[in-house]
């Protein structure tokens, strides 16, 4: 079978990888010279720890697939580093303790560490905190180099062609015409538009139950020492469904976030890139139209929290950016798949889970469409 995939982000590329793995031929179109959306504007985290119980099976499957991919495609930079969510108050500690009592704690690889053991696992954490919830199943990939590496791997099969700087204009039957007038024939068309919900996406399936979410992040110069795990702060409990319960309700009721964190719906996530710098974020904005510029206050908050946990000054911030991703409105929906025609599907809306779940979403689609 020959697939035409529109969209060069992680979801489109994951579907291409699944199809190539099953012996099919793939043509992939990307309107930019290189994907520039949420796929490359994220942490590169494969985040098991915060996913809800209903999402855990597909998340662990995706984590397994990423490890297999990392073995075959070293350029994606896969590393099973784990994560530590640091807690600074007794109320946050109660949320971590409740997570340890959950039936999924062992499957997630949770372990509650006191401050001394946190520092033994991650010596770069020399700041102020009570304890840390360690998740051994969390992992990371290099978001800015993963897609080129995956494309090189698929091109080596002789069954994959990538058209950069190519915008799909029309889809007729299972054929796609691009902005140069070229016609790409296939047996199946998968449109993976990311956060581009208008244009061709709307023409094909109208308004679908997804929304866009904007975030702000930053990158530092090299830290000068290993940060051996990804790091989150206790505010991340507020934004991940795995931690829902009476203890989280109490945290939200009794301990308000600082003004800036609450205003921008913030959590601290931090991961070290292979070049030694730290990717730090993030904020959540849901009401459009989104601003075209970035606010400085969230960066000041993130810097202060990161420095408190590290117990040192951050290296110089060398990049700041905003990104927008697509999120299915129904919180129980992993990804939105909308059928436009007999052999045409639009697939988007994994939310902030695109990098985490991409390989498993591609595999699941392949199964659903009997590839």
Short mmCIF file of C-alpha atoms in Angstrom, two decimals:
data_model
loop_
_atom_site.label_atom_id
_atom_site.label_comp_id
_atom_site.label_asym_id
_atom_site.label_seq_id
_atom_site.Cartn_x
_atom_site.Cartn_y
_atom_site.Cartn_z
CA UNK A 1 0.00 0.00 0.00
CA UNK A 2 1.09 3.56 -0.70
CA UNK A 3 0.33 6.27 1.88
CA UNK A 4 0.47 10.02 1.39
CA UNK A 5 1.00 11.75 4.73
CA UNK A 6 0.49 15.49 5.02
CA UNK A 7 2.41 17.05 7.88
CA UNK A 8 6.01 16.55 8.92
CA UNK A 9 5.66 16.80 12.72
CA UNK A 10 5.93 13.98 15.19
CA UNK A 11 2.40 12.65 14.56
CA UNK A 12 2.83 12.55 10.79
CA UNK A 13 6.30 11.07 11.12
CA UNK A 14 5.13 8.47 13.65
CA UNK A 15 2.44 7.34 11.20
CA UNK A 16 5.04 7.15 8.43
CA UNK A 17 7.29 5.06 10.68
CA UNK A 18 4.45 2.68 11.53
CA UNK A 19 3.57 2.25 7.85
CA UNK A 20 7.19 1.73 6.78
CA UNK A 21 7.57 -0.83 9.56
CA UNK A 22 4.69 -2.81 8.08
CA UNK A 23 6.19 -2.87 4.61
CA UNK A 24 4.22 -0.03 3.00
CA UNK A 25 5.42 2.89 0.88
CA UNK A 26 5.12 6.45 2.20
CA UNK A 27 5.24 9.91 0.65
CA UNK A 28 5.31 12.67 3.28
CA UNK A 29 4.72 16.36 2.61
CA UNK A 30 5.79 19.19 4.92
CA UNK A 31 4.98 22.81 4.10
CA UNK A 32 8.12 24.15 5.84
CA UNK A 33 11.70 23.24 5.05
CA UNK A 34 11.65 21.45 8.42
CA UNK A 35 8.87 20.95 10.97
CA UNK A 36 8.68 24.11 13.10
CA UNK A 37 5.66 23.52 15.32
CA UNK A 38 5.12 21.87 18.68
CA UNK A 39 7.26 18.88 17.69
CA UNK A 40 10.46 20.90 17.97
CA UNK A 41 9.23 23.39 20.57
CA UNK A 42 8.86 20.88 23.38
CA UNK A 43 10.94 19.18 26.07
CA UNK A 44 11.42 15.92 24.22
CA UNK A 45 10.01 14.17 27.26
CA UNK A 46 8.46 10.71 27.11
CA UNK A 47 6.33 11.40 30.18
CA UNK A 48 4.76 8.37 31.85
CA UNK A 49 4.47 9.79 35.36
CA UNK A 50 1.58 12.19 34.88
CA UNK A 51 -0.66 10.27 32.51
CA UNK A 52 -4.08 9.15 33.73
CA UNK A 53 -4.82 5.51 34.50
CA UNK A 54 -6.85 5.21 31.30
CA UNK A 55 -3.86 6.46 29.29
CA UNK A 56 -1.25 4.35 31.03
CA UNK A 57 -1.36 1.32 28.72
CA UNK A 58 -0.80 3.34 25.54
CA UNK A 59 1.81 5.50 27.29
CA UNK A 60 3.85 2.51 28.44
CA UNK A 61 3.55 1.01 24.96
CA UNK A 62 4.85 4.25 23.46
CA UNK A 63 7.70 4.31 25.97
CA UNK A 64 8.61 0.78 24.84
CA UNK A 65 8.46 1.81 21.19
CA UNK A 66 10.69 4.84 21.81
CA UNK A 67 13.28 2.61 23.42
CA UNK A 68 13.15 0.26 20.43
CA UNK A 69 13.42 3.23 18.06
CA UNK A 70 16.37 4.57 20.04
CA UNK A 71 18.15 1.27 19.56
CA UNK A 72 17.66 1.36 15.79
CA UNK A 73 17.99 5.13 15.29
CA UNK A 74 20.58 6.49 17.73
CA UNK A 75 20.17 9.96 16.28
CA UNK A 76 16.85 10.46 18.11
CA UNK A 77 18.84 10.73 21.34
CA UNK A 78 16.68 8.42 23.43
CA UNK A 79 17.75 8.09 27.05
CA UNK A 80 15.87 6.41 29.92
CA UNK A 81 16.78 9.14 32.41
CA UNK A 82 13.63 9.07 34.53
CA UNK A 83 12.29 12.12 36.34
CA UNK A 84 11.98 13.56 39.83
CA UNK A 85 9.06 15.76 40.86
CA UNK A 86 10.34 17.84 43.76
CA UNK A 87 7.96 18.80 46.56
CA UNK A 88 8.52 21.80 48.80
CA UNK A 89 5.52 21.73 51.16
CA UNK A 90 3.77 19.14 53.30
CA UNK A 91 0.63 19.50 51.18
CA UNK A 92 2.55 18.69 48.00
CA UNK A 93 4.19 15.79 49.83
CA UNK A 94 0.73 14.39 50.61
CA UNK A 95 -0.04 14.32 46.86
CA UNK A 96 3.19 12.40 46.21
CA UNK A 97 2.38 9.95 49.02
CA UNK A 98 -1.07 9.38 47.53
CA UNK A 99 0.54 8.63 44.17
CA UNK A 100 2.66 5.97 45.88
CA UNK A 101 -0.52 4.31 47.21
CA UNK A 102 -2.12 4.15 43.77
CA UNK A 103 -2.34 0.70 42.21
CA UNK A 104 -0.34 1.92 39.19
CA UNK A 105 2.65 3.15 41.23
CA UNK A 106 4.80 0.08 40.57
CA UNK A 107 3.93 0.01 36.88
CA UNK A 108 4.91 3.68 36.56
CA UNK A 109 8.16 3.09 38.44
CA UNK A 110 7.31 5.49 41.27
CA UNK A 111 9.52 5.76 44.33
CA UNK A 112 9.28 8.49 46.97
CA UNK A 113 12.76 9.71 47.90
CA UNK A 114 13.76 11.87 50.85
CA UNK A 115 15.97 14.89 50.13
CA UNK A 116 19.21 12.98 50.71
CA UNK A 117 18.26 10.20 48.31
CA UNK A 118 17.11 12.76 45.73
CA UNK A 119 20.60 14.24 45.77
CA UNK A 120 22.13 10.79 45.47
CA UNK A 121 20.09 10.11 42.31
CA UNK A 122 20.57 13.61 40.87
CA UNK A 123 23.55 15.38 42.49
CA UNK A 124 22.83 18.62 40.60
CA UNK A 125 19.78 19.14 42.84
CA UNK A 126 21.33 20.95 45.79
CA UNK A 127 18.51 23.38 46.57
CA UNK A 128 15.50 23.53 48.89
CA UNK A 129 12.91 20.74 48.82
CA UNK A 130 11.44 18.15 51.17
CA UNK A 131 11.39 15.10 48.94
CA UNK A 132 11.03 13.91 45.38
CA UNK A 133 8.70 11.54 43.52
CA UNK A 134 11.03 9.54 41.29
CA UNK A 135 9.60 7.98 38.12
CA UNK A 136 12.03 5.52 36.56
CA UNK A 137 9.95 4.99 33.40
CA UNK A 138 10.10 8.60 32.20
CA UNK A 139 12.55 9.20 29.36
CA UNK A 140 13.68 11.82 26.88
CA UNK A 141 14.55 12.24 23.21
CA UNK A 142 16.13 15.15 21.37
CA UNK A 143 13.13 16.91 19.86
CA UNK A 144 15.14 19.03 17.41
CA UNK A 145 17.08 16.11 15.92
CA UNK A 146 14.59 13.23 16.21
CA UNK A 147 12.64 13.88 13.01
CA UNK A 148 15.63 14.22 10.65
CA UNK A 149 17.08 11.05 12.17
CA UNK A 150 13.82 9.16 11.68
CA UNK A 151 13.54 10.35 8.08
CA UNK A 152 17.07 9.18 7.29
CA UNK A 153 16.20 5.79 8.75
CA UNK A 154 13.03 5.52 6.64
CA UNK A 155 14.75 6.76 3.47
CA UNK A 156 17.25 3.91 3.79
CA UNK A 157 14.40 1.45 3.20
CA UNK A 158 13.84 2.81 -0.33
CA UNK A 159 10.12 3.08 0.41
CA UNK A 160 9.99 6.62 1.83
CA UNK A 161 10.07 10.01 0.14
CA UNK A 162 9.98 13.36 1.95
CA UNK A 163 8.94 16.57 0.20
CA UNK A 164 10.06 19.60 2.22
CA UNK A 165 8.69 23.07 1.52
CA UNK A 166 5.62 21.48 -0.04
CA UNK A 167 2.11 22.53 0.88
CA UNK A 168 -0.82 20.23 0.15
CA UNK A 169 -3.57 22.22 -1.58
CA UNK A 170 -6.27 19.70 -2.45
CA UNK A 171 -7.17 16.10 -1.68
CA UNK A 172 -9.25 14.32 -4.28
CA UNK A 173 -10.05 10.70 -3.63
CA UNK A 174 -6.72 9.41 -2.34
CA UNK A 175 -4.59 11.79 -4.39
CA UNK A 176 -2.97 14.99 -3.10
CA UNK A 177 -2.09 17.99 -5.27
CA UNK A 178 0.59 20.28 -3.86
CA UNK A 179 1.33 23.97 -4.34
CA UNK A 180 3.64 23.21 -7.28
CA UNK A 181 0.87 21.37 -9.10
CA UNK A 182 2.41 17.95 -8.49
CA UNK A 183 0.00 15.09 -7.93
CA UNK A 184 0.85 12.49 -5.28
CA UNK A 185 -1.18 9.34 -5.76
CA UNK A 186 -1.80 6.95 -2.89
CA UNK A 187 -4.16 4.35 -1.51
CA UNK A 188 -4.59 6.23 1.77
CA UNK A 189 -4.14 9.87 2.80
CA UNK A 190 -3.40 10.81 6.40
CA UNK A 191 -3.54 14.51 7.23
CA UNK A 192 -1.58 15.30 10.41
CA UNK A 193 -1.86 19.10 10.61
CA UNK A 194 -0.78 19.72 14.19
CA UNK A 195 -2.31 22.99 15.35
CA UNK A 196 -3.33 24.09 11.82
CA UNK A 197 -7.07 23.60 12.28
CA UNK A 198 -8.09 25.90 9.40
CA UNK A 199 -7.28 25.74 5.68
CA UNK A 200 -7.14 22.23 4.28
CA UNK A 201 -8.10 20.67 7.62
CA UNK A 202 -11.35 22.63 7.79
CA UNK A 203 -12.07 22.01 4.13
CA UNK A 204 -11.79 18.27 4.69
CA UNK A 205 -13.57 17.75 8.03
CA UNK A 206 -15.04 21.10 9.11
CA UNK A 207 -14.75 22.05 12.76
CA UNK A 208 -13.55 19.13 14.86
CA UNK A 209 -13.47 18.90 18.70
CA UNK A 210 -9.96 20.25 19.23
CA UNK A 211 -8.52 23.46 20.62
CA UNK A 212 -5.14 25.13 20.48
CA UNK A 213 -2.90 25.66 23.50
CA UNK A 214 -0.01 28.12 23.63
CA UNK A 215 3.06 27.73 25.83
CA UNK A 216 6.29 29.59 26.60
CA UNK A 217 9.67 27.94 27.17
CA UNK A 218 13.37 28.76 27.32
CA UNK A 219 16.80 27.22 26.78
CA UNK A 220 19.96 27.85 28.76
CA UNK A 221 23.63 27.56 27.95
CA UNK A 222 25.29 24.33 29.17
CA UNK A 223 24.82 23.68 32.89
CA UNK A 224 28.38 22.47 33.33
CA UNK A 225 27.34 19.30 35.14
CA UNK A 226 24.93 16.43 34.46
CA UNK A 227 21.27 16.80 35.38
CA UNK A 228 20.75 13.06 35.54
CA UNK A 229 16.92 13.10 35.48
CA UNK A 230 14.22 15.37 34.17
CA UNK A 231 12.88 17.62 36.94
CA UNK A 232 9.40 18.92 37.75
CA UNK A 233 8.09 21.01 40.62
CA UNK A 234 5.02 20.34 42.76
CA UNK A 235 2.91 22.63 40.61
CA UNK A 236 3.04 19.94 37.92
CA UNK A 237 0.72 17.85 40.10
CA UNK A 238 -1.99 20.41 39.30
CA UNK A 239 -1.77 19.81 35.55
CA UNK A 240 -1.39 16.05 35.20
CA UNK A 241 -4.41 13.73 35.58
CA UNK A 242 -2.47 10.95 37.33
CA UNK A 243 -2.47 12.97 40.55
CA UNK A 244 -6.20 13.74 40.80
CA UNK A 245 -7.75 12.97 44.18
CA UNK A 246 -8.51 14.33 47.62
CA UNK A 247 -4.90 15.30 48.30
CA UNK A 248 -4.68 17.34 45.10
CA UNK A 249 -8.03 18.95 45.88
CA UNK A 250 -6.60 20.00 49.22
CA UNK A 251 -3.46 21.39 47.55
CA UNK A 252 -5.53 23.46 45.14
CA UNK A 253 -7.81 24.63 47.94
CA UNK A 254 -5.22 25.47 50.59
CA UNK A 255 -2.08 26.43 48.66
CA UNK A 256 -2.65 28.86 45.83
CA UNK A 257 0.06 29.18 43.21
CA UNK A 258 2.04 32.43 43.14
CA UNK A 259 0.24 35.11 41.13
CA UNK A 260 2.31 34.74 37.95
CA UNK A 261 2.15 30.94 38.03
CA UNK A 262 -1.62 30.98 38.50
CA UNK A 263 -2.17 33.66 35.85
CA UNK A 264 -0.20 31.71 33.26
CA UNK A 265 -1.23 28.23 34.47
CA UNK A 266 2.37 27.29 35.06
CA UNK A 267 4.44 24.34 36.11
CA UNK A 268 8.18 23.85 36.07
CA UNK A 269 9.54 21.15 33.81
CA UNK A 270 13.25 20.94 33.12
CA UNK A 271 15.31 18.53 31.04
CA UNK A 272 18.95 18.61 30.00
CA UNK A 273 19.69 18.44 26.30
CA UNK A 274 22.60 16.42 24.96
CA UNK A 275 24.55 19.67 24.44
CA UNK A 276 24.32 20.31 28.20
CA UNK A 277 21.82 23.16 28.21
CA UNK A 278 18.50 23.03 30.02
CA UNK A 279 15.09 23.28 28.38
CA UNK A 280 12.77 24.88 30.95
CA UNK A 281 9.03 25.67 30.88
CA UNK A 282 6.12 26.06 30.77
CA UNK A 283 2.88 28.04 30.62
CA UNK A 284 -0.60 27.20 29.31
CA UNK A 285 -2.82 29.65 27.43
CA UNK A 286 -6.17 28.57 26.01
CA UNK A 287 -8.03 31.73 24.95
CA UNK A 288 -7.46 32.90 21.40
CA UNK A 289 -6.34 35.07 19.75
CA UNK A 290 -2.91 34.33 21.16
CA UNK A 291 -0.40 37.13 21.54
CA UNK A 292 2.42 37.27 19.02
CA UNK A 293 4.97 38.19 21.68
CA UNK A 294 6.10 36.53 24.92
CA UNK A 295 5.70 37.77 28.50
CA UNK A 296 8.79 38.14 30.68
CA UNK A 297 7.08 37.42 34.04
CA UNK A 298 6.76 33.65 33.45
CA UNK A 299 10.47 33.42 32.63
CA UNK A 300 11.32 35.23 35.85
CA UNK A 301 9.14 32.78 37.80
CA UNK A 302 10.67 29.73 36.09
CA UNK A 303 14.17 31.02 36.72
CA UNK A 304 13.45 31.60 40.41
CA UNK A 305 11.96 28.12 40.92
CA UNK A 306 14.70 26.36 38.97
CA UNK A 307 17.40 28.17 40.92
CA UNK A 308 15.72 27.32 44.23
CA UNK A 309 15.66 23.62 43.35
CA UNK A 310 19.15 23.52 41.88
CA UNK A 311 20.62 25.63 44.65
CA UNK A 312 22.61 27.69 42.14
CA UNK A 313 22.26 30.34 39.46
CA UNK A 314 21.06 29.18 36.08
CA UNK A 315 23.42 29.48 33.13
CA UNK A 316 22.64 32.28 30.72
CA UNK A 317 19.31 31.94 28.93
CA UNK A 318 20.13 31.77 25.23
CA UNK A 319 16.71 31.19 23.67
CA UNK A 320 13.08 31.93 24.49
CA UNK A 321 10.12 30.82 22.42
CA UNK A 322 6.39 30.23 22.28
CA UNK A 323 4.69 27.24 20.73
CA UNK A 324 1.16 26.12 19.97
CA UNK A 325 -0.15 22.56 20.04
CA UNK A 326 -3.48 20.91 19.28
CA UNK A 327 -5.50 19.34 22.08
CA UNK A 328 -8.66 17.23 21.88
CA UNK A 329 -11.40 18.93 23.89
CA UNK A 330 -12.61 15.69 25.47
CA UNK A 331 -10.01 14.95 28.17
CA UNK A 332 -10.64 11.23 27.72
CA UNK A 333 -9.67 11.32 24.04
CA UNK A 334 -6.04 10.52 23.32
CA UNK A 335 -6.13 11.84 19.76
CA UNK A 336 -8.88 13.01 17.40
CA UNK A 337 -9.28 11.00 14.20
CA UNK A 338 -11.82 12.37 11.73
CA UNK A 339 -12.64 10.59 8.48
CA UNK A 340 -12.96 12.96 5.55
CA UNK A 341 -13.51 10.38 2.82
CA UNK A 342 -13.26 6.65 2.35
CA UNK A 343 -9.46 6.74 2.29
CA UNK A 344 -8.75 10.13 3.89
CA UNK A 345 -8.27 10.75 7.62
CA UNK A 346 -7.36 13.82 9.64
CA UNK A 347 -5.43 13.03 12.84
CA UNK A 348 -4.60 15.67 15.43
CA UNK A 349 -5.15 16.76 19.03
CA UNK A 350 -2.83 14.71 21.26
CA UNK A 351 -2.24 17.82 23.34
CA UNK A 352 1.08 18.05 25.14
CA UNK A 353 1.40 14.28 24.69
CA UNK A 354 2.47 14.28 21.05
CA UNK A 355 6.12 13.44 21.63
CA UNK A 356 5.29 10.98 24.41
CA UNK A 357 2.58 9.10 22.54
CA UNK A 358 3.53 9.60 18.89
CA UNK A 359 4.85 6.08 18.14
CA UNK A 360 1.91 4.38 19.86
CA UNK A 361 -0.63 6.66 18.13
CA UNK A 362 0.93 5.76 14.78
CA UNK A 363 0.79 2.07 15.64
CA UNK A 364 -2.81 2.34 16.84
CA UNK A 365 -3.89 4.09 13.62
CA UNK A 366 -2.18 1.39 11.58
CA UNK A 367 -4.13 -1.24 13.48
CA UNK A 368 -7.43 0.61 13.12
CA UNK A 369 -6.95 0.99 9.37
CA UNK A 370 -5.70 -2.59 8.93
CA UNK A 371 -2.34 -1.56 7.51
#
